[in-house]
mmCIF file of C-alpha atoms in Angstrom:
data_model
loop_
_atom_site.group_PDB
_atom_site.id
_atom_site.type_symbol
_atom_site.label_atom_id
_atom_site.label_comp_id
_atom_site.label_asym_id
_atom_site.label_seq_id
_atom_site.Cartn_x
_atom_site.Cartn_y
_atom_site.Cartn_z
ATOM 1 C CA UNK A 1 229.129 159.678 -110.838
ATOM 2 C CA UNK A 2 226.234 158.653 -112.674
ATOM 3 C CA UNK A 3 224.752 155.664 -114.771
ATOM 4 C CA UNK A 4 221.675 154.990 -116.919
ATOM 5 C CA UNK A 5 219.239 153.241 -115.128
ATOM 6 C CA UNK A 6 217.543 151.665 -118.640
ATOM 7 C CA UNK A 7 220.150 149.582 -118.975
ATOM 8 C CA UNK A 8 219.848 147.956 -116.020
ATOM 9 C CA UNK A 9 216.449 145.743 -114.627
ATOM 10 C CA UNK A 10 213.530 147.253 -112.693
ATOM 11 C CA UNK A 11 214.263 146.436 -109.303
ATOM 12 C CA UNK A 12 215.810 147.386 -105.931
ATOM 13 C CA UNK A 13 219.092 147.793 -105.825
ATOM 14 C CA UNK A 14 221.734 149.338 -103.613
ATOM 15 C CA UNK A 15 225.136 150.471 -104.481
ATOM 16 C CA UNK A 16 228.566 149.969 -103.247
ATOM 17 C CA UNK A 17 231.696 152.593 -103.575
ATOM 18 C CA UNK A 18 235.425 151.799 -102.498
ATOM 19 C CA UNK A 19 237.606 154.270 -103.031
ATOM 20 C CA UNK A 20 241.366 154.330 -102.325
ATOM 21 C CA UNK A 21 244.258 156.749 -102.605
ATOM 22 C CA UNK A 22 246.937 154.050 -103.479
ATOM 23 C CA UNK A 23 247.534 155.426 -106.682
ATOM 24 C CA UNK A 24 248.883 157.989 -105.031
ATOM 25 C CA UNK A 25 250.714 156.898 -102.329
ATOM 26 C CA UNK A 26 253.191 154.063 -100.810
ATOM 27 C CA UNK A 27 251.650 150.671 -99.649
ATOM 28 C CA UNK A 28 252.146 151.856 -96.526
ATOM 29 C CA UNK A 29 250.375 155.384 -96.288
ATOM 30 C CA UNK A 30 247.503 154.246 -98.685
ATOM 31 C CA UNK A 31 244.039 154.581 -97.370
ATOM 32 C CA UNK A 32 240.560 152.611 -98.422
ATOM 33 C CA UNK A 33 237.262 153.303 -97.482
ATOM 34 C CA UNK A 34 233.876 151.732 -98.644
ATOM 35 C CA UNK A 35 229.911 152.641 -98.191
ATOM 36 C CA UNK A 36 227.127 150.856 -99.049
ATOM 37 C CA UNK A 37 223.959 153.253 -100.169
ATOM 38 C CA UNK A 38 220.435 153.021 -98.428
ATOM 39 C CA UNK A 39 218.858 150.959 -101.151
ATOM 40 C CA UNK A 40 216.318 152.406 -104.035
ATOM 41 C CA UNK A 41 214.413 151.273 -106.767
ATOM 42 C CA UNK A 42 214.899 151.340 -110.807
ATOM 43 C CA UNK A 43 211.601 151.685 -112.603
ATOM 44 C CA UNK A 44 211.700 152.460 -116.077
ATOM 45 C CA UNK A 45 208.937 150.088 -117.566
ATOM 46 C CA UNK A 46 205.913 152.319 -118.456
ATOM 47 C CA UNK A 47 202.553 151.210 -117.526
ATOM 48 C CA UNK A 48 200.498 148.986 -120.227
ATOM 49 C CA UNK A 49 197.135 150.629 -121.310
ATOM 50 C CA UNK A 50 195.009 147.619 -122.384
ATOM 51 C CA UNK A 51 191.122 147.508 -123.471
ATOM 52 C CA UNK A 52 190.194 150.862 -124.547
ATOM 53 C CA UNK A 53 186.803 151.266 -126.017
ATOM 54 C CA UNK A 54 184.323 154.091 -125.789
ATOM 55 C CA UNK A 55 180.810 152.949 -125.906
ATOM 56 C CA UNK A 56 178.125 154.823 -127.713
ATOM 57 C CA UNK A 57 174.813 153.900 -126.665
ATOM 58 C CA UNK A 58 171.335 154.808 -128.450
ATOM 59 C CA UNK A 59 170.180 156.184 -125.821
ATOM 60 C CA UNK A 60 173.045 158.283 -124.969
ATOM 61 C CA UNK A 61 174.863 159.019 -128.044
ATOM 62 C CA UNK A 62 176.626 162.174 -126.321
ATOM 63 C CA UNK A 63 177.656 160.576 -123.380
ATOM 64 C CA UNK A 64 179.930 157.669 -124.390
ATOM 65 C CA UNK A 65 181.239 154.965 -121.725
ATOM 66 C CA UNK A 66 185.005 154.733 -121.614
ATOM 67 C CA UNK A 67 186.814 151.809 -120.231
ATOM 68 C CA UNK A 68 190.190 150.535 -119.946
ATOM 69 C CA UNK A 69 192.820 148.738 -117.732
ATOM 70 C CA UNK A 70 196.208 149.877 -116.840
ATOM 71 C CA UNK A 71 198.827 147.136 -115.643
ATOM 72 C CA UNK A 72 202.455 147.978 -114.519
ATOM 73 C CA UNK A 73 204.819 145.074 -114.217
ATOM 74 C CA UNK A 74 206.896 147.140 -111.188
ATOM 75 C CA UNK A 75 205.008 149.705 -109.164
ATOM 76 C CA UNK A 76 201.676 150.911 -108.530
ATOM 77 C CA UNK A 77 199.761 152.798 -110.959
ATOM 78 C CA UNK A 78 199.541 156.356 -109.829
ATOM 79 C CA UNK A 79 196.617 158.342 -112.098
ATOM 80 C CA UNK A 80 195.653 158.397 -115.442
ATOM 81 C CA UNK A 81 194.124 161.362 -117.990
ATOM 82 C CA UNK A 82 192.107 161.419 -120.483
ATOM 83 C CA UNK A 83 192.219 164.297 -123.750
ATOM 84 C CA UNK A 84 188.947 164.316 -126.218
ATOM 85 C CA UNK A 85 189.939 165.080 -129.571
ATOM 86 C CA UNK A 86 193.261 166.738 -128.220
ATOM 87 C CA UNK A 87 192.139 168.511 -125.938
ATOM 88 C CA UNK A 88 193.131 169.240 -122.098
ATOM 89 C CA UNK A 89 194.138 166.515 -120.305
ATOM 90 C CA UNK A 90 191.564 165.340 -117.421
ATOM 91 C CA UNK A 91 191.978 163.031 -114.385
ATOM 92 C CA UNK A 92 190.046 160.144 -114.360
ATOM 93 C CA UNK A 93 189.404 158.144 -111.250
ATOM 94 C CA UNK A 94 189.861 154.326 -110.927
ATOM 95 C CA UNK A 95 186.884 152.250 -110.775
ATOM 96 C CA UNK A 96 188.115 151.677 -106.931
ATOM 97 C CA UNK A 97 188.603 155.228 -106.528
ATOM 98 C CA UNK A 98 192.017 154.634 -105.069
ATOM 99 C CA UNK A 99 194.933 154.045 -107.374
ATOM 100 C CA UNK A 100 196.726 151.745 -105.387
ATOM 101 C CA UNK A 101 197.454 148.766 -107.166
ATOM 102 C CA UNK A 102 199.755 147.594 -110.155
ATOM 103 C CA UNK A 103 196.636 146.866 -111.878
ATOM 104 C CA UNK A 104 193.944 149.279 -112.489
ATOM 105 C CA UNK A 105 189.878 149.292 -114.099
ATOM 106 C CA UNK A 106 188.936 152.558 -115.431
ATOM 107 C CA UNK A 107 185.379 152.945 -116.330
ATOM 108 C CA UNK A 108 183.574 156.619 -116.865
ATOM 109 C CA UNK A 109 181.655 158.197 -118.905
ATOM 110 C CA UNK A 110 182.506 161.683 -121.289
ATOM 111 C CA UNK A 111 180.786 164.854 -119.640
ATOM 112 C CA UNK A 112 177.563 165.660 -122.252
ATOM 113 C CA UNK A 113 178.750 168.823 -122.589
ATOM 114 C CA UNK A 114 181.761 167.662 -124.060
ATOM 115 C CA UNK A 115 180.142 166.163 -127.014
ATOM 116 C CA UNK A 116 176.964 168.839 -127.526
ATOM 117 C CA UNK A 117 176.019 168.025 -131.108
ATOM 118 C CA UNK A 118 179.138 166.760 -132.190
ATOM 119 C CA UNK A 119 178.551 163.897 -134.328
ATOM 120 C CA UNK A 120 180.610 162.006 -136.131
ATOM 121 C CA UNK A 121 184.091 160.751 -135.523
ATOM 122 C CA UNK A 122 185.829 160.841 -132.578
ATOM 123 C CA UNK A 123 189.468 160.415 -130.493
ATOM 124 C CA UNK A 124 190.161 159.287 -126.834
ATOM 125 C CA UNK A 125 193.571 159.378 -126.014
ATOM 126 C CA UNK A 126 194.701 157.966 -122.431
ATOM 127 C CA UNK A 127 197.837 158.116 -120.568
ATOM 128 C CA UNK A 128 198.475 156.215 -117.017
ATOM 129 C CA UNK A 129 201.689 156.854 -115.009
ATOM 130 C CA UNK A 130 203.066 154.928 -112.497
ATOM 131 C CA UNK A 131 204.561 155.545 -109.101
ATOM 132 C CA UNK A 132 208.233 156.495 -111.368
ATOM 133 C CA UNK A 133 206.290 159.034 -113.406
ATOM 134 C CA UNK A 134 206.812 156.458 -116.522
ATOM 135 C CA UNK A 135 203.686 157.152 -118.819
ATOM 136 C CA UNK A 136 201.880 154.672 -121.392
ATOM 137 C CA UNK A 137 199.411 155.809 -123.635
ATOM 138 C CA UNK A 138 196.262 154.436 -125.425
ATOM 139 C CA UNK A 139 193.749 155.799 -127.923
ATOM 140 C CA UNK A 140 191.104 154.535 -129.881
ATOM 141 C CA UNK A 141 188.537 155.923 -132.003
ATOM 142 C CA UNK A 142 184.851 156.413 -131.582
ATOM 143 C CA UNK A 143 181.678 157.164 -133.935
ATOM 144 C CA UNK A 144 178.958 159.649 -132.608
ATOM 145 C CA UNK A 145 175.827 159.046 -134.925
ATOM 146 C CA UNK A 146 173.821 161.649 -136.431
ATOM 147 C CA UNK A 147 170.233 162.181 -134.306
#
């Protein structure tokens, strides 16, 4: 037996089967049994990415400050990634170092390297998960100016 969990609430839940064998039997013979499962959680609400800018300061045009917040309305946000220009995804720490909470601060800043005399525009693309594996994504745009 199984079900679709997006259709029902995030939530805990616990589920309850009764099965019989009177269908197949007399009043008298038929058998019922019931269990109750341990109970579990449904979270299929994806984390919210909110605020994402990338900073480009004069004095550090190739080393942009990235900053966003991640909120889940259910369970704690796990880790987030960042991709440059689609690139490889990279793991970005929280600004509390421990993802722990249902809302999350990220604040970094792009590796120099990453940027070596590349001026011109620009896309960050973020994803957080939460404690389901549910992903939500953000991306902006950013402007590197010519020296």
């Amino acid at each position: 037996m199984s079900f679709d969990a997006a259709l029902i609430p995030d939530g805990g839940y616990q589920i309850k089967v009764v099965a019989s064998d009177a269908p197949s039997h007399t009043p008298a013979d038929a058998l019922t049994g019931e269990k109750v499962s341990e109970r579990f959680e449904v979270d299929t609400t994806p984390p919210v990415v909110s605020g994402l800018k990338a900073t480009v300061a004069a004095a550090s045009p190739v080393a942009p400050l990235v900053t966003f917040d991640a909120e889940d309305a259910f369970s704690p946000v796990a880790h987030a990634e960042y991709s440059l220009d689609a690139g490889p995804w990279q793991f970005v720490e929280p600004a509390g170092i421990l993802s722990d909470s249902r809302h999350e601060h990220y604040e970094f800043r792009l590796p120099a390297s990453a940027l070596d005399s590349k001026t011109g525009e620009h896309l960050i693309t973020v994803r957080v998960y939460d404690r389901h594996d549910n992903v939500g994504v953000g991306k902006t745009v950013f402007i590197v100016p010519a020296k």
